[in-house]
XYZ file of C-alpha atoms in Angstrom:
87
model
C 110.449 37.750 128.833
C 111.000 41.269 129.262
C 111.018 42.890 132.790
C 107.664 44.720 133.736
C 107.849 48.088 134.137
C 107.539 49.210 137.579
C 107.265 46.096 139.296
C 110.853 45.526 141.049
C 109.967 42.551 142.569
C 113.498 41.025 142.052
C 114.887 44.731 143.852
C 112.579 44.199 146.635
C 112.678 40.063 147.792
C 115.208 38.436 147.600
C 118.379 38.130 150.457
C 121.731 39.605 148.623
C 124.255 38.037 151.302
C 127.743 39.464 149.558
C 128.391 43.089 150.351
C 127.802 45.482 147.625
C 128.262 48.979 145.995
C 126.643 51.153 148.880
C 125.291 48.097 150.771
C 128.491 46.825 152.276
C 126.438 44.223 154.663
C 124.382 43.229 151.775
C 120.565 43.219 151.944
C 118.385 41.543 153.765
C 114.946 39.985 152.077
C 112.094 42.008 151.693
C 114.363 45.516 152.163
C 114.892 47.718 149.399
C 117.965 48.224 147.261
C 118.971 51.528 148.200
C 119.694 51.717 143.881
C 116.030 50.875 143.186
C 114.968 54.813 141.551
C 111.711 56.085 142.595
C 111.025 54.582 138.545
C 111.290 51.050 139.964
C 114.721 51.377 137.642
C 117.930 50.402 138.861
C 120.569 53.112 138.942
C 123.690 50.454 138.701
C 121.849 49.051 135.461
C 125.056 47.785 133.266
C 127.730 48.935 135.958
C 130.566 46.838 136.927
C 129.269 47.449 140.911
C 125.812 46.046 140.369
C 125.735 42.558 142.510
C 126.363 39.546 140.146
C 122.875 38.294 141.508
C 120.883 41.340 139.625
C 123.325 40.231 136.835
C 122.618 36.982 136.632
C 118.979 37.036 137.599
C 116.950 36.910 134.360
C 112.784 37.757 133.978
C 110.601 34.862 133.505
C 107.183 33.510 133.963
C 108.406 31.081 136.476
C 109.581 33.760 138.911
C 107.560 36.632 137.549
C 103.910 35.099 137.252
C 102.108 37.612 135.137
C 101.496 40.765 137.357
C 104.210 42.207 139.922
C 101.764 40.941 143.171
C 102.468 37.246 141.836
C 106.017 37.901 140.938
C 106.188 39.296 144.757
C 104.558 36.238 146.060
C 106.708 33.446 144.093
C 110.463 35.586 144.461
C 109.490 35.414 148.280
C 108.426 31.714 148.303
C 111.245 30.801 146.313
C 113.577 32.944 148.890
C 112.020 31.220 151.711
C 112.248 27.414 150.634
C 115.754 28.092 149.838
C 117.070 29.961 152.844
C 119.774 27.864 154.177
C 118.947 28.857 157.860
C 115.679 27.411 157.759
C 116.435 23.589 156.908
């Protein structure tokens, strides 16, 4: 599957814990990456400083659904049910 344009989803959700290229306390879920481009396009896109979970994070129907609301709604399910603080 290939990412939809201007959906983000993935930029938006989930909870980035290590500290990263311009977010040195990480990001919290449901804040923006301050890389997400007013395109919905991120700006460390193949750079060494992008965090290795937007590396290894790869589009599919399973977390996407088929329209960026659904892909909203399971990325923040899936972030919830696996938040360590909340078992």
């Amino acid at each position: 599957m290939q990412c939809r344009e201007h959906c983000a989803a993935c930029c938006w959700v989930p909870h980035i814990q290590q500290p990263y290229y311009g977010m040195p306390n990480g990001k919290a879920a449901g804040e923006r990456c301050m890389h997400l481009m007013d395109d919905d396009r991120c700006a460390l896109f193949g750079d060494p400083r992008r965090p290795r979970w937007c590396n290894d994070f790869k589009a599919e129907p399973e977390f996407c659904g088929s329209s960026k609301e659904e892909a909203m709604q399971i990325l923040t399910w899936l972030n919830e049910v696996s938040d360590p603080t909340k078992a």
